[in-house]
């Protein structure tokens, strides 16, 4: 009488991913899911670690991912960053770049304030 070991069953990436996703469902027990599929719970925990690391994905189907893109119209009358030579000379503008802080003291030309703010927001 010759006794042979049962052969290990090979699980595809898709099968592993499906089992892990079932185990990750709210209220699911890894031990119960493993038992239902005939695998050791430690193996499901290992697959779960691989799943979270992104290693249980199919490279042929998951290789390309698109991101949402929004196209905006080009701004009109866009001014160059810098002060205008004809701007009023009275008043002051103070800019602290550590936290993008702007301080205006006295009378300042509106155009100068607009240009400074556009440069900071660009």
PDB file of C-alpha atoms in Angstrom:
ATOM      1  CA  UNK A   1       0.000   0.000   0.000  1.00  0.00           C
ATOM      2  CA  UNK A   2       1.514   3.304  -1.143  1.00  0.00           C
ATOM      3  CA  UNK A   3       0.353   6.486   0.502  1.00  0.00           C
ATOM      4  CA  UNK A   4       0.957   9.708  -1.314  1.00  0.00           C
ATOM      5  CA  UNK A   5       0.704  13.252  -0.111  1.00  0.00           C
ATOM      6  CA  UNK A   6      -2.126  15.272  -1.541  1.00  0.00           C
ATOM      7  CA  UNK A   7      -0.712  17.798  -3.987  1.00  0.00           C
ATOM      8  CA  UNK A   8      -0.933  21.453  -3.160  1.00  0.00           C
ATOM      9  CA  UNK A   9      -3.515  23.271  -5.169  1.00  0.00           C
ATOM     10  CA  UNK A  10      -2.227  26.216  -7.178  1.00  0.00           C
ATOM     11  CA  UNK A  11      -4.349  29.371  -6.877  1.00  0.00           C
ATOM     12  CA  UNK A  12      -4.222  31.973  -9.628  1.00  0.00           C
ATOM     13  CA  UNK A  13      -3.759  35.655  -8.850  1.00  0.00           C
ATOM     14  CA  UNK A  14      -7.435  36.214  -9.539  1.00  0.00           C
ATOM     15  CA  UNK A  15      -8.452  33.442  -7.108  1.00  0.00           C
ATOM     16  CA  UNK A  16      -6.128  34.798  -4.420  1.00  0.00           C
ATOM     17  CA  UNK A  17      -7.399  38.328  -4.939  1.00  0.00           C
ATOM     18  CA  UNK A  18     -11.022  37.154  -4.766  1.00  0.00           C
ATOM     19  CA  UNK A  19     -10.389  35.231  -1.517  1.00  0.00           C
ATOM     20  CA  UNK A  20      -8.588  38.219   0.041  1.00  0.00           C
ATOM     21  CA  UNK A  21     -11.360  40.631  -0.965  1.00  0.00           C
ATOM     22  CA  UNK A  22     -13.887  38.268   0.585  1.00  0.00           C
ATOM     23  CA  UNK A  23     -11.811  38.184   3.796  1.00  0.00           C
ATOM     24  CA  UNK A  24     -11.561  41.996   3.815  1.00  0.00           C
ATOM     25  CA  UNK A  25     -15.333  42.459   3.683  1.00  0.00           C
ATOM     26  CA  UNK A  26     -16.809  44.047   6.827  1.00  0.00           C
ATOM     27  CA  UNK A  27     -17.661  41.400   9.411  1.00  0.00           C
ATOM     28  CA  UNK A  28     -15.814  38.624   7.568  1.00  0.00           C
ATOM     29  CA  UNK A  29     -13.580  36.200   9.460  1.00  0.00           C
ATOM     30  CA  UNK A  30     -10.306  35.218   7.817  1.00  0.00           C
ATOM     31  CA  UNK A  31     -10.516  31.757   9.392  1.00  0.00           C
ATOM     32  CA  UNK A  32     -14.028  31.158   8.044  1.00  0.00           C
ATOM     33  CA  UNK A  33     -13.157  32.416   4.562  1.00  0.00           C
ATOM     34  CA  UNK A  34     -10.024  30.249   4.516  1.00  0.00           C
ATOM     35  CA  UNK A  35     -11.976  27.188   5.631  1.00  0.00           C
ATOM     36  CA  UNK A  36     -14.646  27.807   2.982  1.00  0.00           C
ATOM     37  CA  UNK A  37     -11.978  27.826   0.255  1.00  0.00           C
ATOM     38  CA  UNK A  38      -9.904  24.984   1.681  1.00  0.00           C
ATOM     39  CA  UNK A  39      -6.782  27.002   2.435  1.00  0.00           C
ATOM     40  CA  UNK A  40      -4.844  27.712   5.611  1.00  0.00           C
ATOM     41  CA  UNK A  41      -5.756  30.981   7.356  1.00  0.00           C
ATOM     42  CA  UNK A  42      -2.062  31.933   7.542  1.00  0.00           C
ATOM     43  CA  UNK A  43      -1.917  31.755   3.769  1.00  0.00           C
ATOM     44  CA  UNK A  44      -4.877  34.152   3.514  1.00  0.00           C
ATOM     45  CA  UNK A  45      -3.101  36.542   5.908  1.00  0.00           C
ATOM     46  CA  UNK A  46      -0.008  36.345   3.675  1.00  0.00           C
ATOM     47  CA  UNK A  47      -2.086  37.004   0.555  1.00  0.00           C
ATOM     48  CA  UNK A  48      -3.732  39.920   2.343  1.00  0.00           C
ATOM     49  CA  UNK A  49      -0.311  41.464   2.993  1.00  0.00           C
ATOM     50  CA  UNK A  50       0.570  41.023  -0.689  1.00  0.00           C
ATOM     51  CA  UNK A  51      -2.796  42.508  -1.676  1.00  0.00           C
ATOM     52  CA  UNK A  52      -2.191  45.657   0.397  1.00  0.00           C
ATOM     53  CA  UNK A  53       1.276  45.980  -1.141  1.00  0.00           C
ATOM     54  CA  UNK A  54      -0.292  45.833  -4.621  1.00  0.00           C
ATOM     55  CA  UNK A  55       1.365  42.525  -5.485  1.00  0.00           C
ATOM     56  CA  UNK A  56      -1.829  40.569  -6.188  1.00  0.00           C
ATOM     57  CA  UNK A  57      -2.805  42.627  -9.195  1.00  0.00           C
ATOM     58  CA  UNK A  58      -2.730  41.416 -12.748  1.00  0.00           C
ATOM     59  CA  UNK A  59      -0.092  43.511 -14.561  1.00  0.00           C
ATOM     60  CA  UNK A  60      -1.899  43.132 -17.886  1.00  0.00           C
ATOM     61  CA  UNK A  61      -5.213  44.527 -16.621  1.00  0.00           C
ATOM     62  CA  UNK A  62      -4.035  46.897 -13.879  1.00  0.00           C
ATOM     63  CA  UNK A  63      -1.071  48.488 -15.660  1.00  0.00           C
ATOM     64  CA  UNK A  64      -2.884  51.593 -16.920  1.00  0.00           C
ATOM     65  CA  UNK A  65      -4.818  53.888 -14.637  1.00  0.00           C
ATOM     66  CA  UNK A  66      -6.302  57.191 -15.715  1.00  0.00           C
ATOM     67  CA  UNK A  67      -6.542  60.236 -13.494  1.00  0.00           C
ATOM     68  CA  UNK A  68      -9.255  62.868 -13.800  1.00  0.00           C
ATOM     69  CA  UNK A  69      -8.119  65.991 -15.631  1.00  0.00           C
ATOM     70  CA  UNK A  70      -9.817  69.362 -15.772  1.00  0.00           C
ATOM     71  CA  UNK A  71      -8.946  71.793 -18.559  1.00  0.00           C
ATOM     72  CA  UNK A  72      -9.509  75.465 -17.862  1.00  0.00           C
ATOM     73  CA  UNK A  73      -9.631  78.311 -20.329  1.00  0.00           C
ATOM     74  CA  UNK A  74      -6.518  80.443 -20.523  1.00  0.00           C
ATOM     75  CA  UNK A  75      -6.671  83.634 -18.452  1.00  0.00           C
ATOM     76  CA  UNK A  76      -6.998  86.858 -20.381  1.00  0.00           C
ATOM     77  CA  UNK A  77      -4.884  89.930 -19.647  1.00  0.00           C
ATOM     78  CA  UNK A  78      -2.302  87.955 -17.729  1.00  0.00           C
ATOM     79  CA  UNK A  79       0.346  90.327 -16.445  1.00  0.00           C
ATOM     80  CA  UNK A  80       4.002  89.559 -15.971  1.00  0.00           C
ATOM     81  CA  UNK A  81       5.186  89.172 -12.407  1.00  0.00           C
ATOM     82  CA  UNK A  82       7.035  92.312 -11.354  1.00  0.00           C
ATOM     83  CA  UNK A  83       6.346  95.902 -10.434  1.00  0.00           C
ATOM     84  CA  UNK A  84       5.178  98.446 -13.002  1.00  0.00           C
ATOM     85  CA  UNK A  85       7.459 101.447 -13.449  1.00  0.00           C
ATOM     86  CA  UNK A  86       4.444 103.804 -13.418  1.00  0.00           C
ATOM     87  CA  UNK A  87       3.045 102.478 -10.110  1.00  0.00           C
ATOM     88  CA  UNK A  88       2.568 104.956  -7.280  1.00  0.00           C
ATOM     89  CA  UNK A  89       5.561 105.199  -4.973  1.00  0.00           C
ATOM     90  CA  UNK A  90       3.736 105.947  -1.690  1.00  0.00           C
ATOM     91  CA  UNK A  91       2.701 103.032   0.518  1.00  0.00           C
ATOM     92  CA  UNK A  92       4.375  99.713   1.187  1.00  0.00           C
ATOM     93  CA  UNK A  93       3.930  96.025   0.500  1.00  0.00           C
ATOM     94  CA  UNK A  94       5.613  93.417   2.703  1.00  0.00           C
ATOM     95  CA  UNK A  95       5.782  89.747   1.672  1.00  0.00           C
ATOM     96  CA  UNK A  96       6.908  86.902   3.974  1.00  0.00           C
ATOM     97  CA  UNK A  97       7.379  83.723   1.958  1.00  0.00           C
ATOM     98  CA  UNK A  98       7.655  81.309   4.909  1.00  0.00           C
ATOM     99  CA  UNK A  99       3.870  80.962   5.096  1.00  0.00           C
ATOM    100  CA  UNK A 100       2.921  83.144   2.112  1.00  0.00           C
ATOM    101  CA  UNK A 101       2.004  86.155   4.217  1.00  0.00           C
ATOM    102  CA  UNK A 102       1.319  89.572   2.607  1.00  0.00           C
ATOM    103  CA  UNK A 103       1.236  92.811   4.628  1.00  0.00           C
ATOM    104  CA  UNK A 104       0.059  96.122   3.106  1.00  0.00           C
ATOM    105  CA  UNK A 105       0.855  99.368   4.925  1.00  0.00           C
ATOM    106  CA  UNK A 106      -0.512 102.735   3.826  1.00  0.00           C
ATOM    107  CA  UNK A 107      -1.799 103.579   0.374  1.00  0.00           C
ATOM    108  CA  UNK A 108      -0.798 101.041  -2.256  1.00  0.00           C
ATOM    109  CA  UNK A 109      -1.663 100.955  -5.935  1.00  0.00           C
ATOM    110  CA  UNK A 110      -4.371  98.337  -6.635  1.00  0.00           C
ATOM    111  CA  UNK A 111      -2.506  97.107  -9.702  1.00  0.00           C
ATOM    112  CA  UNK A 112       0.622  96.446  -7.633  1.00  0.00           C
ATOM    113  CA  UNK A 113      -1.393  94.442  -5.077  1.00  0.00           C
ATOM    114  CA  UNK A 114      -2.999  92.413  -7.868  1.00  0.00           C
ATOM    115  CA  UNK A 115       0.364  91.638  -9.487  1.00  0.00           C
ATOM    116  CA  UNK A 116       1.911  90.643  -6.134  1.00  0.00           C
ATOM    117  CA  UNK A 117      -1.000  88.331  -5.307  1.00  0.00           C
ATOM    118  CA  UNK A 118      -0.943  86.766  -8.786  1.00  0.00           C
ATOM    119  CA  UNK A 119       2.773  86.067  -8.405  1.00  0.00           C
ATOM    120  CA  UNK A 120       2.221  84.405  -5.028  1.00  0.00           C
ATOM    121  CA  UNK A 121      -0.650  82.268  -6.301  1.00  0.00           C
ATOM    122  CA  UNK A 122       1.088  81.256  -9.540  1.00  0.00           C
TER     123      UNK A 122
END
